[in-house]
Rosetta silent file (secondary structure, phi, psi, omega in degrees, C-alpha in Angstrom):
SEQUENCE: MKSGYFAFKKFEVRHTESSMKVGVDAVLLAAWVNLGGQKVLEVGGGCGVISLMLAQRYPDAFITAIDIDKGSVRESDYNFNHSPWPGRLKSAELKFPEDVVCSQDKFDLIISNPPFFDSGIKNPLTSREKARHQGDLSVFSLLDHGGEILNEGGKLSVIFPADQYHRVKDYAAERGWVICRECRVRNNIRTPEKRVMIEFVKGNNGVSEEIEIERVTLFSDGYPTERYRELCSAFYLKF
SCORE:     score description
SCORE:     0.000 S_00000001
   1 L     0.000  133.696  173.024   -4.399  -17.932  -14.609 S_00000001
   2 L   -65.167  137.664  177.142   -4.158  -18.878  -10.906 S_00000001
   3 L   -47.187  138.420  176.929   -6.640  -21.297   -9.544 S_00000001
   4 L    67.540   13.881  169.402   -9.645  -19.562   -8.041 S_00000001
   5 E  -118.679  152.727  171.038   -8.900  -16.130   -9.853 S_00000001
   6 E  -123.261  119.109  179.087  -10.485  -14.472  -12.650 S_00000001
   7 E   -87.849  123.537  174.004   -8.255  -12.132  -14.586 S_00000001
   8 E  -105.594 -178.703 -170.834   -9.613   -8.982  -16.119 S_00000001
   9 L   -75.577  -33.437 -179.547   -7.433   -6.537  -18.123 S_00000001
  10 L  -111.282   -6.093 -178.272   -6.853   -4.040  -15.156 S_00000001
  11 L  -151.757  176.818 -176.891   -7.684   -6.098  -12.222 S_00000001
  12 E  -141.380  137.134  179.814   -7.905   -9.661  -10.865 S_00000001
  13 E  -122.997  130.500  177.088  -10.704  -11.162   -8.736 S_00000001
  14 E   -96.511  134.426 -174.505  -10.167  -13.957   -6.388 S_00000001
  15 L  -137.602   54.319 -179.458  -13.719  -15.927   -6.033 S_00000001
  16 L   -90.123  -38.060  178.729  -12.891  -19.005   -3.844 S_00000001
  17 L  -116.197   -6.658  174.325  -15.108  -18.197   -0.955 S_00000001
  18 L   -72.006  141.481  176.963  -17.673  -15.729   -2.123 S_00000001
  19 L   -47.657  -36.473  175.515  -21.230  -16.782   -2.407 S_00000001
  20 L  -124.452  137.038 -177.857  -21.322  -15.883   -5.971 S_00000001
  21 L   -97.407  176.823  171.587  -18.433  -16.075   -8.474 S_00000001
  22 L   -59.483  138.402 -165.797  -17.713  -13.948  -11.487 S_00000001
  23 L  -150.590  148.181  175.236  -20.564  -14.381  -13.812 S_00000001
  24 H   -44.092  -51.559 -171.220  -21.871  -12.924  -17.242 S_00000001
  25 H   -58.573  -43.544  177.921  -24.801  -11.212  -15.592 S_00000001
  26 H   -66.832  -37.912  176.761  -22.660   -9.166  -13.185 S_00000001
  27 H   -66.393  -45.091  176.121  -20.220   -8.185  -15.907 S_00000001
  28 H   -59.116  -36.497 -177.821  -22.963   -7.081  -18.314 S_00000001
  29 H   -64.246  -50.562 -179.939  -24.688   -4.964  -15.626 S_00000001
  30 H   -62.599  -18.934 -179.583  -21.471   -3.254  -14.640 S_00000001
  31 H   -88.430  -33.657 -163.606  -20.450   -2.607  -18.296 S_00000001
  32 H   -91.076  -37.246 -175.882  -23.950   -1.299  -19.307 S_00000001
  33 L   -55.724  154.408  173.867  -24.959    1.033  -16.271 S_00000001
  34 L  -117.496  139.844 -173.580  -24.582    4.770  -16.250 S_00000001
  35 L   -88.496  -72.257  178.629  -23.489    6.309  -13.018 S_00000001
  36 L    77.360   28.004  171.666  -24.206   10.175  -13.298 S_00000001
  37 L  -166.850 -148.349  177.552  -22.790   10.739   -9.813 S_00000001
  38 L  -133.476  -36.422 -175.448  -20.027    9.698   -7.427 S_00000001
  39 E   -94.350  112.852 -177.696  -21.609    7.513   -4.533 S_00000001
  40 E  -112.625  142.491  170.718  -22.414    3.998   -5.328 S_00000001
  41 E  -118.820  125.673  169.288  -23.905    1.266   -3.144 S_00000001
  42 E  -101.064  119.900  177.408  -23.617   -2.384   -4.556 S_00000001
  43 E  -103.560  125.130 -169.366  -26.025   -4.568   -2.787 S_00000001
  44 L    74.060   53.322 -173.397  -25.223   -8.355   -2.519 S_00000001
  45 L   -69.305  -19.251 -174.900  -21.634   -7.577   -3.637 S_00000001
  46 L    45.670 -119.244 -179.030  -20.283  -11.164   -3.605 S_00000001
  47 L   -86.585    1.940  176.267  -16.673  -11.108   -4.799 S_00000001
  48 L    75.278   26.396  178.539  -17.023   -7.348   -5.815 S_00000001
  49 H   -64.151  -36.599 -174.692  -16.635   -7.797   -9.523 S_00000001
  50 H   -76.952  -52.570  175.983  -19.328   -5.135  -10.275 S_00000001
  51 H   -46.335  -50.383 -176.730  -17.777   -2.522   -7.725 S_00000001
  52 H   -57.818  -40.272 -179.430  -14.385   -3.227   -9.312 S_00000001
  53 H   -65.482  -54.948 -179.492  -15.655   -2.647  -12.851 S_00000001
  54 H   -52.167  -38.265  172.778  -17.257    0.587  -11.784 S_00000001
  55 H   -66.501  -31.953  176.409  -14.216    1.837  -10.296 S_00000001
  56 H   -73.835  -34.290 -179.631  -12.318    1.195  -13.422 S_00000001
  57 H   -78.334  -35.374 -167.180  -15.122    3.032  -15.532 S_00000001
  58 L  -119.644   94.176 -176.977  -15.737    6.014  -13.264 S_00000001
  59 L   -66.528   -7.523  177.109  -12.466    7.453  -11.729 S_00000001
  60 L  -105.011   -2.405 -178.181  -14.329    9.769   -9.416 S_00000001
  61 L   -86.444  145.916  169.714  -16.669    7.272   -7.931 S_00000001
  62 E  -108.261  120.988 -164.955  -16.607    5.934   -4.398 S_00000001
  63 E  -116.294  137.409  169.070  -18.289    2.462   -4.090 S_00000001
  64 E  -116.272  129.503  177.050  -19.503    0.546   -1.065 S_00000001
  65 E  -114.949  125.879  179.127  -20.320   -3.120   -1.558 S_00000001
  66 E  -113.747  148.710  166.849  -22.421   -4.832    1.073 S_00000001
  67 L  -158.197  159.086 -176.512  -23.273   -8.364    1.575 S_00000001
  68 L   -95.019  -12.777 -176.874  -24.592  -10.493    4.586 S_00000001
  69 L   -86.878  119.261 -178.250  -22.190  -13.577    3.706 S_00000001
  70 H   -59.393  -42.184 -178.645  -19.013  -13.053    5.784 S_00000001
  71 H   -58.807  -51.774 -176.867  -16.822  -15.067    3.063 S_00000001
  72 H   -55.917  -50.718  179.211  -18.106  -12.726    0.341 S_00000001
  73 H   -59.467  -37.592  177.469  -17.182   -9.661    2.477 S_00000001
  74 H   -68.441  -41.857 -174.173  -13.666  -11.038    3.328 S_00000001
  75 H   -78.660  -36.876  172.810  -12.987  -11.783   -0.411 S_00000001
  76 H   -58.342  -44.199  179.490  -14.299   -8.566   -1.755 S_00000001
  77 H   -64.512  -39.276  170.445  -12.235   -6.679    0.677 S_00000001
  78 H   -65.678  -32.164  173.908   -9.128   -8.656   -0.446 S_00000001
  79 H   -73.144  -37.370  169.628  -10.003   -7.937   -3.996 S_00000001
  80 H   -56.992  -51.250  176.502  -10.436   -4.232   -3.394 S_00000001
  81 H   -54.390  -32.858 -172.410   -7.225   -4.022   -1.413 S_00000001
  82 L  -102.566    7.492  173.525   -5.302   -5.813   -4.303 S_00000001
  83 L   -99.531 -179.244 -175.549   -6.733   -3.639   -7.072 S_00000001
  84 L   -82.352    1.815 -172.648   -5.543   -0.384   -8.520 S_00000001
  85 L  -126.780   39.704 -160.650   -8.435    1.526   -6.573 S_00000001
  86 H   -76.625  -21.414  176.791   -8.307    0.562   -2.954 S_00000001
  87 H   -81.300   -5.976  174.096   -9.046    4.159   -1.672 S_00000001
  88 H  -110.543    8.853 -174.110  -12.463    4.171   -3.524 S_00000001
  89 E  -129.149  136.842 -171.657  -13.683    0.840   -2.702 S_00000001
  90 E  -140.995  137.536  170.481  -15.126   -0.411    0.577 S_00000001
  91 E  -114.128  148.358  178.056  -16.818   -3.776    1.538 S_00000001
  92 E  -146.605  142.005  174.378  -19.011   -4.075    4.498 S_00000001
  93 L   -85.004   84.221 -176.553  -21.035   -6.919    6.266 S_00000001
  94 L  -136.729  157.387 -175.983  -24.451   -5.175    6.357 S_00000001
  95 L  -108.971  136.203  173.897  -28.028   -6.383    5.583 S_00000001
  96 L   -94.102  134.168   12.078  -30.334   -4.629    3.198 S_00000001
  97 L   -97.938  -22.413 -169.994  -32.372   -2.509    3.815 S_00000001
  98 H   -48.740  -50.521 -175.086  -32.195   -2.271    7.703 S_00000001
  99 H   -75.712  -18.945 -179.664  -28.569   -1.608    8.260 S_00000001
 100 H   -84.991  -37.140 -176.853  -28.189    0.788    5.227 S_00000001
 101 H   -69.523  -40.307  179.569  -31.315    2.847    5.997 S_00000001
 102 H   -63.667  -33.760  177.066  -30.176    3.240    9.681 S_00000001
 103 H   -71.892  -12.322  175.102  -26.953    4.686    8.569 S_00000001
 104 L    65.727   11.825  173.927  -28.655    7.549    6.817 S_00000001
 105 L   -73.677  148.807  177.840  -26.036    7.473    4.018 S_00000001
 106 L  -125.003  157.503 -166.465  -27.375    8.471    0.598 S_00000001
 107 E  -136.982  156.046  172.623  -26.186    7.327   -2.836 S_00000001
 108 E   -86.941  -27.275  165.633  -26.310    8.272   -6.482 S_00000001
 109 E  -156.510  144.768  167.936  -26.834    4.839   -7.617 S_00000001
 110 E  -102.433  125.836  173.904  -27.818    1.498   -6.185 S_00000001
 111 E  -124.143  143.061  172.194  -26.666   -1.571   -8.328 S_00000001
 112 E  -159.417  146.679  169.034  -27.442   -5.038   -7.737 S_00000001
 113 L  -116.257   81.530 -170.017  -27.468   -8.563   -9.393 S_00000001
 114 L   -79.580  171.557  174.163  -29.934   -9.798   -6.755 S_00000001
 115 L   -54.212  151.494 -179.758  -31.092  -13.385   -6.134 S_00000001
 116 L  -142.929    5.979 -176.877  -33.573  -14.776   -8.588 S_00000001
 117 E  -106.528  114.653 -176.037  -34.213  -18.297   -7.688 S_00000001
 118 L  -113.637   96.295 -174.835  -37.298  -18.642   -5.700 S_00000001
 119 L   -95.018  -16.015 -175.160  -37.509  -22.357   -4.737 S_00000001
 120 L    94.895   -4.258 -179.851  -39.630  -22.331   -1.596 S_00000001
 121 L   -72.331  122.891 -157.607  -36.739  -23.141    0.418 S_00000001
 122 L   -86.694  -45.378 -178.687  -37.146  -21.482    3.794 S_00000001
 123 L  -126.540   82.155  177.369  -33.435  -21.940    5.043 S_00000001
 124 L   -49.143  143.801 -173.508  -30.903  -22.480    2.127 S_00000001
 125 L   -93.251  -47.758 -168.294  -27.834  -24.428    3.510 S_00000001
 126 L   -95.412  163.833  176.005  -24.948  -23.255    1.492 S_00000001
 127 H   -60.963  -37.776 -178.217  -23.787  -19.642    0.784 S_00000001
 128 H   -70.141  -43.550  176.555  -24.378  -20.130   -3.067 S_00000001
 129 H   -49.263  -51.764 -179.047  -27.964  -21.319   -2.166 S_00000001
 130 H   -61.221  -30.838 -167.644  -28.456  -18.209   -0.116 S_00000001
 131 H   -82.703  -29.024  178.234  -27.032  -15.916   -2.673 S_00000001
 132 H   -83.038  -22.908 -169.093  -29.375  -17.535   -5.507 S_00000001
 133 E   -85.521  141.391 -175.302  -32.507  -17.833   -3.287 S_00000001
 134 L   -92.487   84.062  179.514  -34.917  -14.828   -3.462 S_00000001
 135 L  -111.898 -112.513 -173.241  -35.401  -14.316    0.200 S_00000001
 136 L   -66.019  -32.785 -176.873  -34.874  -10.910    2.090 S_00000001
 137 L  -108.056  116.927 -179.290  -32.901   -9.492   -0.856 S_00000001
 138 L  -154.423  171.039 -178.563  -34.592   -9.386   -4.209 S_00000001
 139 H   -67.597  -24.510  175.242  -35.352   -6.948   -6.929 S_00000001
 140 H   -69.348  -38.499 -179.952  -38.697   -6.293   -5.108 S_00000001
 141 H   -71.311  -32.641  171.943  -37.085   -5.466   -1.813 S_00000001
 142 H   -54.293  -56.188 -176.398  -34.648   -3.168   -3.758 S_00000001
 143 H   -64.496  -28.809 -178.577  -37.764   -1.455   -5.311 S_00000001
 144 H   -72.131  -27.366 -165.737  -39.465   -1.299   -1.880 S_00000001
 145 H  -127.675  -13.801 -174.558  -36.549    0.375   -0.014 S_00000001
 146 H   -61.397  -31.851 -179.247  -34.094    1.795   -2.577 S_00000001
 147 H   -63.622  -32.774  178.424  -35.694    5.190   -2.785 S_00000001
 148 H   -66.236   -9.493 -177.471  -35.010    5.764    0.883 S_00000001
 149 H  -130.540   19.615  174.003  -31.345    5.846    0.368 S_00000001
 150 E  -102.595  138.569  172.229  -31.006    7.574   -2.998 S_00000001
 151 E   -71.926  163.052  174.559  -30.137   11.210   -3.443 S_00000001
 152 E   -52.331  130.466 -173.842  -32.577   13.208   -5.598 S_00000001
 153 E    71.785   12.706  176.657  -32.271   11.874   -9.187 S_00000001
 154 E   -66.838  163.966  179.085  -30.420    8.877   -8.029 S_00000001
 155 E  -125.675  153.385  171.766  -30.818    5.531   -9.889 S_00000001
 156 E  -120.230  127.899  178.688  -31.474    1.989   -9.129 S_00000001
 157 E  -126.858  126.936  178.439  -30.010   -0.493  -11.669 S_00000001
 158 E  -141.228  165.442  176.761  -30.606   -4.226  -11.614 S_00000001
 159 E  -123.312  140.365 -178.129  -30.583   -7.391  -13.651 S_00000001
 160 E  -159.658  168.476 -179.303  -33.045  -10.132  -13.521 S_00000001
 161 E   -68.649  142.432 -163.648  -34.666  -12.915  -15.491 S_00000001
 162 H   -64.841  -30.855  178.387  -36.603  -11.844  -18.550 S_00000001
 163 H   -66.293   -2.884  169.979  -39.636  -13.925  -17.473 S_00000001
 164 H   -99.389   12.338 -168.781  -40.119  -11.658  -14.520 S_00000001
 165 H   -60.434  -54.216  178.306  -40.240   -8.532  -16.636 S_00000001
 166 H   -63.537  -38.262 -178.772  -43.831   -7.642  -16.400 S_00000001
 167 H   -64.500  -43.616 -178.640  -44.246   -8.515  -12.647 S_00000001
 168 H   -67.592  -37.831 -174.935  -41.187   -6.328  -11.932 S_00000001
 169 H   -72.662  -32.276  174.576  -42.210   -3.392  -14.175 S_00000001
 170 H   -68.354  -42.065  179.493  -45.746   -3.402  -12.590 S_00000001
 171 H   -62.608  -37.297 -176.270  -44.343   -3.554   -8.953 S_00000001
 172 H   -74.906  -39.501  171.554  -42.049   -0.733   -9.760 S_00000001
 173 H   -50.609  -45.478 -172.027  -44.864    1.505  -11.237 S_00000001
 174 H   -68.583  -25.544 -175.222  -46.966    0.931   -8.194 S_00000001
 175 L  -109.343   33.899  167.115  -44.217    2.238   -5.909 S_00000001
 176 L    72.244   11.808  169.170  -43.390    5.367   -7.981 S_00000001
 177 E   -76.837  135.038  177.952  -40.451    4.117  -10.079 S_00000001
 178 E  -114.781  139.176 -177.823  -39.896    5.248  -13.650 S_00000001
 179 E   -86.835  131.298  173.981  -37.929    3.259  -16.113 S_00000001
 180 E  -110.103  -38.926  173.535  -35.301    5.492  -17.874 S_00000001
 181 E  -130.427  143.372  169.076  -33.128    2.622  -19.565 S_00000001
 182 E  -140.066  141.613 -178.106  -33.670   -0.863  -20.526 S_00000001
 183 E  -136.005  128.366 -179.787  -31.699   -3.651  -22.017 S_00000001
 184 E  -105.617  137.020 -172.725  -33.007   -7.066  -23.027 S_00000001
 185 E  -128.846  137.081  173.328  -30.283   -9.729  -23.444 S_00000001
 186 E  -136.362  158.041 -169.265  -30.337  -13.129  -25.195 S_00000001
 187 L   -79.078  -37.015 -175.690  -27.331  -15.549  -25.815 S_00000001
 188 L  -155.157  174.763 -173.853  -27.881  -15.934  -29.631 S_00000001
 189 L   -78.569   -5.154  177.955  -30.519  -15.099  -32.302 S_00000001
 190 L   -97.462   -2.033 -176.107  -32.040  -18.530  -31.839 S_00000001
 191 L  -118.853  147.439 -175.289  -32.696  -18.213  -28.207 S_00000001
 192 L   -70.860  176.621 -175.900  -35.319  -16.170  -26.326 S_00000001
 193 L   -69.253  136.792 -179.327  -34.400  -13.198  -24.177 S_00000001
 194 L  -116.609  -14.106 -175.700  -32.919  -14.417  -20.910 S_00000001
 195 E  -146.558  151.438  170.439  -32.014  -11.328  -18.793 S_00000001
 196 E  -122.440  122.887  170.724  -33.366   -7.671  -18.418 S_00000001
 197 E  -103.283  122.594  176.651  -31.241   -4.865  -17.269 S_00000001
 198 E  -124.861  142.888  169.357  -33.183   -1.825  -16.083 S_00000001
 199 E  -114.007  128.528  173.946  -32.323    1.664  -14.590 S_00000001
 200 E  -110.022  151.242  158.712  -35.227    3.206  -12.534 S_00000001
 201 E  -125.485  160.135 -173.911  -35.483    6.534  -10.995 S_00000001
 202 E   -88.839  117.033  175.545  -37.847    7.488   -8.227 S_00000001
 203 L    75.169  166.730 -174.200  -40.535    9.796   -9.726 S_00000001
 204 L   -66.436  -40.140  173.828  -40.234   11.476  -13.097 S_00000001
 205 L    41.415   36.106  175.302  -37.441   13.910  -12.122 S_00000001
 206 L    78.590   15.648  177.079  -37.314   15.287  -15.743 S_00000001
 207 L   -71.770  139.693 -179.674  -36.943   11.766  -17.286 S_00000001
 208 L   -71.688  143.999 -171.991  -38.034   11.681  -20.939 S_00000001
 209 L   -76.064   -8.827  179.529  -41.274    9.681  -21.380 S_00000001
 210 L   -92.414  114.512  174.390  -39.604    7.761  -24.288 S_00000001
 211 L   -71.306  132.501  163.747  -37.559    4.763  -22.539 S_00000001
 212 E   -69.089  108.518 -177.444  -34.163    3.921  -24.010 S_00000001
 213 E  -113.851  127.872  177.949  -34.703    0.229  -24.912 S_00000001
 214 E  -128.163  146.948  175.776  -31.835   -1.746  -26.306 S_00000001
 215 E  -120.022  125.102 -179.758  -31.754   -5.474  -27.263 S_00000001
 216 E  -118.533  129.694  171.866  -28.375   -7.188  -27.153 S_00000001
 217 E  -106.933  125.126 -179.918  -27.456  -10.557  -28.502 S_00000001
 218 L   -73.181  -28.702 -170.529  -24.200  -11.943  -27.068 S_00000001
 219 E  -135.171  135.507  164.574  -23.012  -14.459  -29.576 S_00000001
 220 E  -120.703  122.209  178.735  -23.269  -14.787  -33.478 S_00000001
 221 L    55.896   22.392  177.980  -21.952  -17.922  -34.977 S_00000001
 222 L    87.364    5.350  175.617  -20.138  -18.739  -31.732 S_00000001
 223 E  -119.352  156.449  178.421  -18.381  -15.477  -31.619 S_00000001
 224 E   -67.094  134.536 -179.842  -19.111  -12.301  -29.501 S_00000001
 225 L   -70.030  173.385  179.276  -21.160   -9.782  -31.301 S_00000001
 226 H   -59.965  -44.744 -173.239  -19.941   -6.225  -31.957 S_00000001
 227 H   -68.597  -41.516 -178.331  -22.260   -4.705  -29.174 S_00000001
 228 H   -62.765  -34.867  175.513  -21.199   -7.413  -26.722 S_00000001
 229 H   -78.071  -32.999  170.763  -17.527   -6.517  -27.419 S_00000001
 230 H   -53.083  -40.339  176.035  -18.260   -2.888  -27.274 S_00000001
 231 H   -73.247  -41.059 -159.712  -19.621   -3.315  -23.695 S_00000001
 232 H  -126.637   15.975  178.894  -16.935   -5.643  -22.204 S_00000001
 233 L   -78.724  -17.135 -178.702  -13.644   -5.272  -24.381 S_00000001
 234 L   -74.691  -10.143 -172.733  -12.313   -2.821  -21.698 S_00000001
 235 L  -118.936  -54.125 -170.461  -12.509   -5.762  -19.198 S_00000001
 236 E   -75.904  140.372  178.172  -12.262   -9.232  -20.545 S_00000001
 237 L   -60.222  -42.157 -174.262   -8.765  -10.376  -21.630 S_00000001
 238 L  -116.848   73.540 -177.264   -9.524  -12.365  -24.772 S_00000001
 239 L  -131.454    0.000    0.000  -12.288  -10.280  -26.432 S_00000001
């Protein structure tokens, strides 16, 4: 494998200057989400791995990845143009929500692996610190403004730390979001749940009152579990 690149089965990701590199959270979210439409907005796209995975999974999807970090936008643009799907992928240096709301574009899915580290730092110095720091972009800002740019019945899909679950759930309910799918993730059977993935819709929109809840353990005795393989075997080379 070339230095600074991560090779998947059908595409390659360069992640030398992006604020956030290829990581398990992004791969899990992109493998688990259901689209149900054609127009996708990835918020905080980084190197573009989520958008690339969705382009592979959904041949009719058109995906825009936005980021405020110039290096991330340059790199995602490079990765998109060197992928099998350059005509369906676009990167842009835009700030959420201001720049997106002003554009008046509407989407069927907003997807994000948002910053989760709230350290109290007012001005993070490095691009990685900015990407990890819960400032203007967070799961809460996505819940505040995501409904403004979704088509009717559109979804918001996010991944965040499990210890924020009740806070996020209550915040979403107060703003009219309904959970339609939920997945709780842990590394192995001896560790607590680490991440939660949720698909929200705005209002009921015919969503069943019974939430689809899944629990995924990634490893058993040091090996990927059957469900982890099912989710990610179309992407990882050695799985």
